[in-house]
Coordinates of C-alpha atoms in Angstrom, one line a residue:
Chain B
M1 CA -117.2 50.6 54.4
S2 CA -116.7 48.3 57.2
E3 CA -118.8 45.6 56.1
P4 CA -116.2 45.2 52.9
A5 CA -113.4 45.3 55.3
R6 CA -115.1 41.7 56.9
R7 CA -114.7 40.6 53.1
P8 CA -111.0 40.0 52.1
P9 CA -110.5 36.1 53.7
V10 CA -113.4 35.2 51.4
R11 CA -112.4 36.7 48.3
S12 CA -108.9 36.1 47.0
A13 CA -107.5 39.6 47.4
G14 CA -107.2 42.8 49.1
S15 CA -107.6 44.7 45.9
A16 CA -111.5 42.4 45.7
A17 CA -112.0 44.5 48.7
L18 CA -111.4 48.3 47.3
S19 CA -113.1 47.4 43.9
S20 CA -116.1 46.2 46.1
A21 CA -116.0 49.5 48.0
S22 CA -115.7 51.3 44.9
D23 CA -118.5 49.3 43.1
R24 CA -121.0 50.8 45.4
V25 CA -119.8 54.1 45.6
F26 CA -120.2 53.8 42.0
Q27 CA -123.8 51.9 42.4
V28 CA -125.3 54.8 44.8
L29 CA -123.8 57.7 42.5
I30 CA -125.5 56.0 39.5
L31 CA -128.9 55.2 41.8
A32 CA -129.1 58.9 42.6
L33 CA -128.6 60.4 39.6
A34 CA -131.4 58.5 38.0
S35 CA -133.4 59.2 40.9
V36 CA -133.7 62.6 39.5
I37 CA -135.6 60.6 36.8
V38 CA -138.1 59.6 39.8
L39 CA -138.0 63.1 41.8
V40 CA -138.7 65.1 39.0
F41 CA -142.2 63.3 38.1
V42 CA -142.8 63.3 41.7
L43 CA -142.0 67.1 41.8
S44 CA -144.1 67.4 38.7
V45 CA -147.4 66.2 40.4
Y46 CA -146.9 67.8 43.6
Q47 CA -145.8 71.2 41.5
L48 CA -149.3 71.1 39.7
G49 CA -151.4 69.6 42.5
R50 CA -150.2 72.7 44.9
E51 CA -151.1 75.4 42.6
A52 CA -154.0 73.8 40.7
W53 CA -156.1 72.8 44.8
P54 CA -157.2 76.5 44.8
A55 CA -159.1 75.8 41.7
L56 CA -160.1 71.9 42.2
G57 CA -160.8 72.6 45.4
A58 CA -163.4 76.0 44.6
F59 CA -165.3 74.4 41.7
G60 CA -164.5 70.0 42.7
L61 CA -166.2 68.0 40.1
R62 CA -167.3 70.9 38.1
F63 CA -164.6 71.9 36.9
F64 CA -164.7 69.2 34.4
T65 CA -168.2 69.9 33.7
E66 CA -168.7 73.6 33.5
R67 CA -169.0 74.8 30.4
T68 CA -167.8 79.2 31.4
W69 CA -164.7 79.6 31.7
N70 CA -164.8 83.5 32.4
P71 CA -161.9 85.0 34.0
V72 CA -164.3 88.3 34.5
E73 CA -166.8 86.8 37.0
G74 CA -164.3 84.5 38.2
T75 CA -166.1 81.3 37.0
F76 CA -163.8 78.5 35.5
G77 CA -164.9 75.1 33.9
A78 CA -162.8 73.0 31.5
A79 CA -165.7 71.6 29.6
T80 CA -165.5 73.3 26.5
M81 CA -161.2 73.2 26.5
I82 CA -162.1 68.8 27.3
V83 CA -163.5 68.6 24.1
G84 CA -162.0 71.0 22.3
T85 CA -158.7 68.7 23.2
L86 CA -160.6 65.7 22.4
V87 CA -162.5 66.3 18.8
T88 CA -159.2 68.4 17.8
S89 CA -157.1 64.7 18.5
L90 CA -159.8 62.2 17.8
A91 CA -160.4 64.1 14.1
A92 CA -156.7 64.2 13.8
L93 CA -156.2 60.5 14.6
A94 CA -159.3 59.3 12.2
I95 CA -157.5 60.9 9.3
S96 CA -153.5 60.4 10.0
V97 CA -154.2 56.3 10.7
P98 CA -154.9 55.7 7.3
L99 CA -153.1 57.6 5.9
A100 CA -149.7 57.3 8.1
V101 CA -150.6 53.0 8.0
A102 CA -150.4 53.3 4.1
S103 CA -147.3 55.0 4.3
A104 CA -145.9 52.2 6.6
L105 CA -147.2 49.8 3.9
F106 CA -145.5 51.8 0.9
V107 CA -142.2 51.9 2.5
A108 CA -142.1 48.2 4.0
E109 CA -144.1 46.7 1.2
Y110 CA -144.3 48.7 -1.9
A111 CA -140.7 50.7 -2.8
P112 CA -138.0 49.0 -3.6
K113 CA -134.5 49.7 -1.1
W114 CA -133.5 53.2 -3.2
L115 CA -136.8 54.4 -2.5
A116 CA -137.6 53.0 0.9
N117 CA -134.9 54.8 2.9
P118 CA -135.5 57.8 1.6
V119 CA -139.4 58.3 2.4
G120 CA -138.6 56.6 5.8
Y121 CA -136.5 59.5 6.1
L122 CA -138.7 62.4 4.9
V123 CA -141.2 61.0 7.0
E124 CA -138.7 60.9 10.4
L125 CA -138.3 64.5 9.7
L126 CA -141.7 65.6 9.9
A127 CA -141.6 64.2 13.2
A128 CA -138.5 66.9 13.9
V129 CA -140.5 70.2 12.6
P130 CA -140.9 72.2 15.5
S131 CA -144.6 73.0 16.8
V132 CA -143.9 76.7 15.6
V133 CA -143.1 76.1 12.4
Y134 CA -145.6 74.3 11.8
G135 CA -148.1 76.7 13.7
L136 CA -146.1 79.2 11.4
W137 CA -147.3 77.6 8.3
A138 CA -150.8 77.0 8.7
L139 CA -151.1 80.3 9.9
F140 CA -149.0 81.9 6.6
V141 CA -150.0 79.3 4.1
L142 CA -153.8 77.2 5.4
A143 CA -155.5 80.2 6.8
P144 CA -155.8 82.0 3.9
I145 CA -156.6 78.9 1.5
L146 CA -159.6 77.9 4.3
A147 CA -160.7 81.1 4.1
R148 CA -161.1 81.5 0.7
W149 CA -163.1 77.8 0.6
Q150 CA -165.1 79.3 3.0
T151 CA -166.2 82.5 0.6
T152 CA -165.9 80.5 -2.3
F153 CA -168.4 77.8 -1.4
F154 CA -170.5 79.9 1.3
N155 CA -171.1 82.9 -0.6
P156 CA -174.4 84.6 0.3
D157 CA -174.2 86.1 -3.5
L158 CA -173.8 83.0 -4.9
Y159 CA -175.6 80.6 -3.1
P160 CA -178.4 82.1 -1.5
E161 CA -179.7 78.5 -0.2
R162 CA -176.6 78.4 1.8
F163 CA -176.8 81.4 3.0
A164 CA -180.6 80.3 4.1
L165 CA -179.1 77.5 6.1
F166 CA -176.6 80.2 7.5
T167 CA -179.4 82.3 8.6
R168 CA -181.1 79.3 9.7
C169 CA -178.3 77.7 12.1
S170 CA -177.8 81.5 13.4
A171 CA -181.0 81.1 15.0
L172 CA -180.7 77.5 16.1
W173 CA -177.6 79.0 18.0
A174 CA -179.2 82.0 19.5
E175 CA -181.1 78.9 21.4
N176 CA -177.9 77.4 22.1
Q177 CA -179.0 74.4 19.9
T178 CA -176.9 73.1 16.8
S179 CA -178.2 70.8 14.6
L180 CA -175.2 68.0 12.2
Q181 CA -176.2 70.0 8.8
C182 CA -174.9 73.5 10.6
L183 CA -171.6 71.8 11.5
F184 CA -169.7 72.9 8.5
V185 CA -171.1 76.5 8.4
P186 CA -168.1 78.9 7.5
N187 CA -167.4 81.0 10.3
S188 CA -164.0 82.7 10.4
A189 CA -163.4 84.6 7.8
A190 CA -160.2 84.6 8.5
G191 CA -159.7 80.9 8.5
R192 CA -158.7 79.9 11.7
G193 CA -160.8 78.0 13.7
L194 CA -161.3 73.9 14.2
A195 CA -160.8 72.4 11.3
L196 CA -157.3 74.1 10.6
A197 CA -156.1 72.9 13.8
I198 CA -157.5 69.8 12.9
I199 CA -154.9 69.9 9.7
I200 CA -152.1 71.1 11.2
L201 CA -152.8 68.4 14.1
T202 CA -153.4 65.4 11.8
V203 CA -149.3 66.4 9.6
M204 CA -147.9 66.3 13.1
I205 CA -149.1 63.2 14.6
L206 CA -148.5 61.2 10.8
P207 CA -144.7 60.4 11.7
Y208 CA -145.7 58.7 15.1
T209 CA -147.7 56.1 13.9
A210 CA -146.3 55.9 10.8
S211 CA -143.3 54.6 12.4
V212 CA -144.8 52.5 14.6
A213 CA -146.6 50.8 11.8
R214 CA -143.5 50.7 9.2
D215 CA -141.4 48.9 12.5
V216 CA -144.3 46.2 12.9
I217 CA -145.0 45.6 9.7
R218 CA -141.4 44.9 9.6
L219 CA -141.7 42.3 12.0
V220 CA -144.1 40.0 10.2
P221 CA -142.7 37.4 9.5
A222 CA -141.4 36.4 5.6
D223 CA -144.0 32.7 6.1
Q224 CA -146.5 34.5 6.5
R225 CA -146.6 36.9 3.5
E226 CA -144.9 33.8 1.2
A227 CA -148.1 31.1 2.2
M228 CA -150.8 33.6 1.1
Y229 CA -148.5 34.9 -2.0
A230 CA -148.1 30.4 -2.9
L231 CA -151.6 29.9 -3.0
G232 CA -151.8 32.9 -5.1
A233 CA -153.3 36.3 -3.5
T234 CA -153.1 39.3 -4.6
K235 CA -150.2 42.0 -3.3
W236 CA -153.1 44.0 -2.1
E237 CA -154.9 40.2 -0.4
V238 CA -151.7 39.4 1.4
I239 CA -151.2 43.3 2.4
S240 CA -155.0 43.2 3.6
R241 CA -155.8 39.2 5.2
A242 CA -151.8 38.8 6.3
I243 CA -150.0 41.6 7.5
L244 CA -152.3 43.8 8.7
P245 CA -154.5 41.3 11.0
Y246 CA -151.0 40.7 12.1
A247 CA -149.5 44.0 12.9
R248 CA -152.4 45.2 13.9
A249 CA -152.1 45.2 18.0
G250 CA -148.6 46.8 16.8
I251 CA -150.2 49.5 14.9
L252 CA -152.6 50.5 17.1
G253 CA -150.1 51.0 20.4
G254 CA -148.2 53.4 17.1
V255 CA -152.4 55.0 17.0
I256 CA -152.1 56.1 20.8
L257 CA -148.6 56.9 21.3
A258 CA -150.0 59.6 18.8
L259 CA -152.6 60.2 20.3
G260 CA -150.7 61.4 23.8
R261 CA -148.8 63.2 20.9
A262 CA -151.9 65.1 20.2
L263 CA -153.6 65.6 23.5
G264 CA -150.4 67.1 24.4
E265 CA -149.4 69.5 21.1
T266 CA -149.8 73.0 22.5
L267 CA -147.9 76.3 19.7
A268 CA -149.5 74.6 16.2
V269 CA -152.9 74.5 18.1
A270 CA -153.0 77.6 19.8
M271 CA -151.7 79.6 16.9
V272 CA -154.9 78.3 14.7
I273 CA -157.2 77.3 16.5
G274 CA -158.5 80.8 17.6
D275 CA -159.1 80.4 21.2
S276 CA -162.9 80.8 21.9
Q277 CA -164.3 79.2 24.7
E278 CA -167.7 78.1 22.7
I279 CA -168.6 74.4 22.7
L280 CA -168.0 72.8 19.0
R281 CA -170.7 74.6 16.9
S282 CA -169.3 74.4 13.4
I283 CA -165.9 72.7 11.8
W284 CA -164.7 76.3 10.5
G285 CA -165.8 77.9 14.0
N286 CA -163.3 79.1 16.9
A287 CA -162.2 76.6 19.5
S288 CA -159.1 75.8 22.0
T289 CA -158.0 73.6 23.6
M290 CA -156.2 72.2 26.7
A291 CA -152.5 73.2 25.7
S292 CA -154.0 76.3 23.7
V293 CA -155.7 77.5 27.3
I294 CA -152.3 76.9 29.2
A295 CA -150.0 78.9 26.3
N296 CA -152.4 81.7 25.5
Q297 CA -153.6 82.6 29.0
F298 CA -150.9 81.5 31.3
G299 CA -149.0 84.5 31.0
D300 CA -151.7 86.8 31.2
A301 CA -153.8 85.1 34.6
Q302 CA -153.3 87.8 37.1
E303 CA -155.3 85.9 39.9
R304 CA -155.0 83.4 41.8
L305 CA -158.0 81.4 41.1
H306 CA -157.4 82.2 37.1
R307 CA -154.0 81.0 37.5
S308 CA -155.1 78.2 39.8
S309 CA -157.4 77.3 36.9
V310 CA -154.8 77.0 34.5
V311 CA -152.6 75.0 36.2
A312 CA -155.4 71.9 36.6
L313 CA -155.8 72.2 33.1
G314 CA -152.4 70.9 33.3
L315 CA -152.9 68.8 35.6
T316 CA -155.3 66.9 33.8
L317 CA -154.1 67.5 31.1
F318 CA -150.6 65.6 32.3
F319 CA -152.8 62.6 33.5
L320 CA -154.4 62.0 30.6
S321 CA -151.2 61.8 28.4
V322 CA -149.4 59.9 31.7
I323 CA -152.5 56.9 30.9
V324 CA -152.4 56.9 27.1
N325 CA -148.8 56.9 26.6
Y326 CA -148.5 54.2 29.2
A327 CA -151.4 52.8 27.6
A328 CA -148.8 52.7 24.2
R329 CA -146.6 51.3 25.7
L330 CA -147.7 48.5 27.3
I331 CA -149.2 47.2 23.9
I332 CA -145.9 48.2 22.3
A333 CA -144.0 46.6 24.6
R334 CA -146.0 43.7 24.9
L335 CA -145.2 42.8 20.8
T336 CA -141.3 44.2 21.2
P337 CA -139.8 41.4 22.9
K338 CA -140.0 38.6 20.3
G339 CA -139.1 41.1 17.3
I340 CA -136.6 43.0 18.7
Q341 CA -134.4 42.0 21.9
Chain H
M1 CA -144.3 16.4 -9.5
T2 CA -141.6 19.2 -9.6
R3 CA -142.6 19.2 -13.3
A4 CA -146.1 19.9 -13.0
V5 CA -145.5 23.2 -10.8
P6 CA -145.2 26.1 -13.5
A7 CA -148.4 25.0 -15.3
P8 CA -150.9 25.8 -12.4
T9 CA -148.7 29.7 -11.7
T10 CA -148.9 30.3 -15.0
R11 CA -152.8 29.4 -15.6
T12 CA -153.0 31.3 -11.9
R13 CA -152.2 34.8 -13.5
H14 CA -154.9 33.7 -16.2
T15 CA -157.3 32.9 -13.6
L16 CA -157.0 35.9 -11.7
S17 CA -160.9 37.7 -11.5
P18 CA -160.5 40.8 -13.0
A19 CA -162.1 41.9 -9.9
R20 CA -159.4 41.2 -7.6
R21 CA -156.8 43.2 -10.0
V22 CA -158.7 46.0 -10.5
K23 CA -158.9 45.8 -6.5
N24 CA -155.1 45.4 -6.1
T25 CA -154.1 48.0 -8.8
L26 CA -156.6 50.2 -7.1
M27 CA -155.3 50.1 -3.4
G28 CA -151.3 49.8 -5.0
G29 CA -152.2 53.4 -6.1
L30 CA -154.1 54.5 -3.3
I31 CA -151.3 53.3 -1.4
L32 CA -148.8 55.3 -3.3
L33 CA -151.3 58.5 -3.1
A34 CA -151.4 58.5 0.3
T35 CA -148.3 58.1 0.6
L36 CA -147.8 61.3 -1.5
I37 CA -149.7 63.1 0.6
V38 CA -147.6 62.4 3.8
V39 CA -144.5 63.1 2.8
A40 CA -146.1 66.3 0.4
P41 CA -146.3 68.8 3.4
L42 CA -142.3 68.2 4.6
I43 CA -141.3 69.2 1.2
L44 CA -144.2 72.7 0.7
I45 CA -142.9 73.7 3.9
F46 CA -139.5 73.8 3.4
V47 CA -139.7 75.0 0.2
Y48 CA -142.0 78.2 1.5
L49 CA -139.6 78.9 4.1
L50 CA -136.6 78.5 1.7
R51 CA -138.5 81.1 -0.2
E52 CA -139.9 83.2 1.9
G53 CA -136.7 83.5 4.3
L54 CA -134.0 82.5 2.6
G55 CA -133.3 86.4 1.3
A56 CA -133.5 87.7 5.0
L57 CA -130.8 84.9 6.3
N58 CA -127.9 87.9 5.4
L59 CA -125.3 89.2 8.0
E60 CA -127.8 91.1 9.5
F61 CA -129.6 89.0 10.6
F62 CA -127.1 86.9 13.2
T63 CA -125.5 90.4 14.6
R64 CA -127.7 92.5 15.7
T65 CA -131.3 92.0 17.9
P66 CA -134.6 92.6 16.6
A67 CA -135.7 95.9 15.6
P68 CA -138.0 98.6 17.5
E69 CA -141.9 97.2 16.8
G70 CA -142.6 98.7 13.8
E71 CA -139.1 99.8 12.3
T72 CA -137.0 97.4 9.7
G73 CA -133.8 95.6 9.8
G74 CA -133.0 93.8 12.9
G75 CA -131.5 90.1 13.3
L76 CA -132.6 87.6 16.0
L77 CA -128.4 87.5 17.3
N78 CA -130.5 87.2 21.0
A79 CA -132.3 84.7 20.0
I80 CA -129.4 82.6 18.5
T81 CA -127.2 83.3 21.6
G82 CA -130.1 82.3 23.9
S83 CA -131.0 79.3 22.6
L84 CA -127.3 78.2 22.6
M85 CA -127.0 79.2 26.0
M86 CA -130.1 77.4 27.0
L87 CA -129.5 74.2 24.8
A88 CA -126.4 73.9 26.3
M89 CA -127.5 74.3 30.1
A90 CA -130.2 71.6 29.3
S91 CA -128.1 69.2 28.5
V92 CA -126.0 69.4 31.7
I93 CA -128.4 68.1 33.0
G94 CA -130.2 65.5 30.3
V95 CA -127.0 64.2 29.6
L96 CA -125.6 63.7 32.9
V97 CA -129.4 62.2 34.1
G98 CA -130.1 60.8 31.3
V99 CA -127.2 58.7 30.7
A100 CA -126.7 57.4 34.4
G101 CA -130.2 56.4 33.9
G102 CA -129.6 54.4 31.3
I103 CA -126.4 53.3 32.6
F104 CA -129.2 52.1 35.7
L105 CA -131.9 50.7 33.6
A106 CA -128.9 48.0 31.7
E107 CA -126.3 47.9 33.9
Y108 CA -128.4 47.3 37.4
P109 CA -130.9 45.3 35.4
R110 CA -132.1 42.8 39.0
H111 CA -132.0 46.5 41.2
P112 CA -135.4 46.7 43.0
L113 CA -135.8 50.1 41.7
M114 CA -135.8 49.6 38.2
P115 CA -138.7 48.7 37.4
T116 CA -139.9 52.3 38.7
V117 CA -137.1 54.1 37.1
R118 CA -138.4 52.5 33.7
M119 CA -141.6 53.0 34.0
I120 CA -141.3 56.5 35.4
S121 CA -139.0 57.5 32.2
D122 CA -141.7 56.3 30.1
V123 CA -144.0 58.3 31.5
L124 CA -142.0 61.2 31.5
A125 CA -141.1 60.9 27.6
G126 CA -145.1 61.2 27.1
I127 CA -145.9 64.7 28.9
P128 CA -146.5 67.3 27.4
A129 CA -143.9 70.2 26.8
I130 CA -146.2 72.5 28.1
V131 CA -147.3 71.3 31.4
M132 CA -143.2 71.0 31.8
G133 CA -142.8 74.7 31.7
L134 CA -145.5 74.4 34.2
V135 CA -143.5 72.8 36.1
A136 CA -140.5 74.6 36.0
Y137 CA -142.2 78.1 36.0
G138 CA -143.3 76.6 39.7
L139 CA -140.1 75.4 40.8
I140 CA -138.1 78.8 39.4
V141 CA -140.2 81.6 38.4
L142 CA -142.2 81.8 41.6
V143 CA -139.2 82.1 43.5
F144 CA -136.0 83.7 41.4
G145 CA -138.2 85.1 38.7
F146 CA -138.3 84.6 34.8
S147 CA -134.2 83.4 34.0
G148 CA -133.1 81.8 31.1
L149 CA -132.3 79.1 33.9
A150 CA -135.9 78.3 34.4
G151 CA -135.7 77.5 30.3
A152 CA -133.1 75.4 30.7
L153 CA -134.5 73.1 33.4
A154 CA -137.8 72.4 31.3
L155 CA -135.9 71.7 28.1
G156 CA -133.4 70.0 30.1
F157 CA -136.3 67.6 31.8
L158 CA -137.4 67.1 28.2
M159 CA -134.4 65.7 27.3
I160 CA -133.5 63.5 29.8
P161 CA -136.0 60.1 28.7
I162 CA -135.2 60.6 25.4
V163 CA -131.3 60.4 27.0
V164 CA -132.0 57.7 28.7
R165 CA -134.2 55.2 26.3
T166 CA -131.4 55.5 23.7
T167 CA -128.3 55.4 26.0
E168 CA -130.2 52.0 27.2
E169 CA -130.4 50.7 23.8
V170 CA -127.0 51.0 22.8
L171 CA -125.5 50.1 25.9
K172 CA -127.4 46.9 25.7
L173 CA -126.0 46.1 22.5
V174 CA -122.6 45.9 23.8
P175 CA -121.8 42.4 24.1
L176 CA -121.6 40.5 27.5
T177 CA -118.5 39.0 26.4
V178 CA -116.8 42.6 26.6
R179 CA -118.2 42.7 29.7
E180 CA -116.8 39.7 31.3
A181 CA -113.4 39.9 30.1
G182 CA -113.1 43.0 32.0
L183 CA -114.2 41.4 34.5
A184 CA -112.3 38.4 34.4
L185 CA -109.4 40.7 34.0
G186 CA -109.6 42.0 37.6
L187 CA -111.3 44.9 37.1
P188 CA -114.0 46.3 39.6
Q189 CA -117.5 46.9 37.6
W190 CA -117.4 50.4 37.8
L191 CA -114.3 50.6 35.4
V192 CA -115.9 47.9 33.5
I193 CA -118.8 50.2 32.5
L194 CA -116.7 53.6 32.4
R195 CA -113.3 52.4 30.8
I196 CA -114.8 49.3 28.4
V197 CA -118.8 49.5 28.3
L198 CA -119.5 52.9 27.9
P199 CA -116.2 54.7 25.6
A200 CA -117.5 51.0 22.9
A201 CA -121.6 52.7 23.0
A202 CA -120.4 56.2 23.3
G203 CA -120.9 57.0 19.4
G204 CA -124.9 55.6 20.5
I205 CA -124.7 57.8 23.8
V206 CA -123.8 60.7 21.4
T207 CA -126.7 60.0 18.3
G208 CA -129.5 60.1 21.3
V209 CA -128.0 63.3 23.1
M210 CA -128.1 64.7 19.8
L211 CA -131.7 63.7 18.9
A212 CA -132.4 64.7 22.1
L213 CA -131.2 68.5 21.1
A214 CA -132.8 68.3 18.1
R215 CA -136.0 67.6 20.1
V216 CA -136.1 69.9 22.4
A217 CA -133.9 72.7 20.2
G218 CA -137.8 73.3 18.6
E219 CA -139.7 73.7 21.7
A220 CA -141.5 77.2 22.4
A221 CA -144.2 76.0 24.5
P222 CA -142.0 75.4 27.9
L223 CA -140.0 78.7 27.6
L224 CA -143.2 80.9 27.3
F225 CA -143.3 81.5 31.0
T226 CA -140.0 80.2 32.0
A227 CA -137.0 81.9 29.6
F228 CA -139.8 84.6 28.5
G229 CA -137.9 85.8 26.2
N230 CA -135.8 89.1 25.9
N231 CA -134.8 91.8 22.9
S232 CA -131.5 92.2 23.4
V233 CA -128.5 89.9 23.8
N234 CA -128.3 88.5 27.8
L235 CA -126.0 85.9 28.7
D236 CA -126.8 86.1 32.7
P237 CA -129.2 82.7 32.6
T238 CA -130.7 84.4 36.0
K239 CA -132.5 86.8 33.6
P240 CA -134.8 86.2 30.8
M241 CA -133.5 84.9 27.8
S242 CA -134.5 84.7 23.9
A243 CA -134.6 81.8 22.1
L244 CA -135.3 80.7 18.4
P245 CA -138.7 79.1 18.3
L246 CA -139.7 81.8 20.9
E247 CA -139.2 85.0 18.4
I248 CA -140.6 82.4 15.4
Y249 CA -144.0 82.6 17.5
R250 CA -143.8 86.1 18.6
G251 CA -143.1 86.7 14.7
A252 CA -145.5 84.9 13.2
T253 CA -148.1 85.8 15.8
S254 CA -147.3 89.9 15.3
A255 CA -149.0 91.8 13.1
Y256 CA -145.7 93.9 11.7
D257 CA -144.6 92.3 8.2
E258 CA -141.1 93.3 9.3
N259 CA -141.6 90.5 13.0
Q260 CA -143.0 88.4 9.9
R261 CA -140.3 88.3 7.6
L262 CA -137.8 87.2 11.1
A263 CA -139.5 84.9 12.4
K264 CA -139.2 83.1 8.4
A265 CA -135.6 82.9 8.3
G266 CA -135.6 82.6 12.4
A267 CA -138.4 79.7 11.0
L268 CA -135.9 78.1 7.8
L269 CA -132.2 78.3 9.9
L270 CA -134.1 76.2 13.1
I271 CA -135.5 73.8 10.9
T272 CA -132.2 73.1 9.1
L273 CA -130.3 73.1 11.8
I274 CA -132.7 70.3 13.2
F275 CA -132.5 68.6 10.0
V276 CA -128.7 68.4 10.2
T277 CA -128.2 67.1 13.1
S278 CA -131.2 64.6 12.7
L279 CA -129.8 63.6 10.2
L280 CA -126.0 63.2 10.7
A281 CA -127.5 61.2 14.2
R282 CA -129.3 58.9 12.0
R283 CA -126.2 58.4 9.6
A284 CA -123.8 58.1 12.9
S285 CA -126.0 55.3 14.4
R286 CA -127.0 53.4 11.3
R287 CA -122.8 53.0 10.7
R288 CA -122.8 51.5 13.4

């Protein structure tokens, strides 16, 4: 307040001093509110760190490599959930990326305008469907279908040779060994498990890659296309040799963004993955992810170490998402200034 | 020279090898097929919920609370009021902090804290909702117990980055000359922002807030151990509160047909509200 009072001689009128003081008050107010953003971040790290500390202190780095998660014995290791999270996310990514890029190409390159807009809308609505609704649909509609497939294709009465494989796999599992063949052995009669989690995650992350891919494909300069068409290239040749290479980095940003979503996706996965602490054996089998364990166990975790271990999963997930999302933003931000801003 | 052009074009069309033509058609077909696969789940989910849930969306659904387990009848009034209350409370946090953050990023770009705020708001956008639930649990529930307020806090935190981003973007769309005109008339910068820039960008900001609301309205994960849920209508923000996504989660994982029926009807209501909100928001932003 005293500083602006010294200024009037420099400025033309007294009202300027007033405005400079009020400007400063306003800026401080805005800054204070904006600092809440930083505060939320700091509080989150502090809160999660404080609550995760007992578990991380007790197990150290073993927390991330230990496979056993046993609340009864008080042993907590996150290896199975970390593997579960990575397997579901990466598998969902592998399936969804080609589909998402193809739908982006359709909207940006193939569809006439009257069709492109509605299809674009629909893809964006896909991102608006809540996680629980996906979970509900997967549970009531997809799970029975998968259960039927398992019993149809692996029915021991119809296919004794496959059943032989199943018994061999059971023997392998008893010795704690796995084999690639056994990855498809039926496991869950209810249809829940890893496969269903991957399917529902695929659908859920599709729109993120699709909308980023669509935006970067639209940024590809028209000359790139026209030059190739002028040389007599077919539409697919233009797409594969001019458009996709040009948009590659931007699409990658969208893919990493989708990965970030997949890692933290909770309820839909928690509802369908079967909540088992087994390390991956069969894609039909039950499993768990870090987020699903938090959702399923935090409410019931009474003991200090159990609760703390669940929060430690949250902290791990927090840092994983921060890294992945930041990488995605960096890639996207490096590309957009030329085209959009 | 110019007259010679048409001839090569026709010749290239003839010499296009069958392999290239087949590949082109094939890939076009695959792209169309992939697009159908992408859009199918949305239509399948909506049709499924319409078929299963529409019948349960009666007067009772909106005026009653869930019947005791095993009994029939009841509605989700507790969840509807809970969702509305928590979304209203979350909006206070989300809009206040989010719009201020957007103003800060757009109007004070040379402030030394600007890059930090921008980076952290980007990072917050990627934090899983369930982790925000853990944070709100530690901040509020450990001290005051399960409450609608704790749930609203988690939802408000989730709204912030979305509102920041859209506010910043629309503020940057307001031409610099408009600001300069205001300053030239002798208005202080804060009045220029409040009276000229914000009203000019109001439509876009409202769109951003609506999108943020549509996004957090469907979140159940952060409410599991903050708002916790409540079988009766509760309007006291310091007590446990229900929400539509919470009831959908409980019902979908319940063994009782009646709870499942309510969950499907609740899902239909929620998804319809979210779709309408996002479509309205998009239409509003497109008209600008």
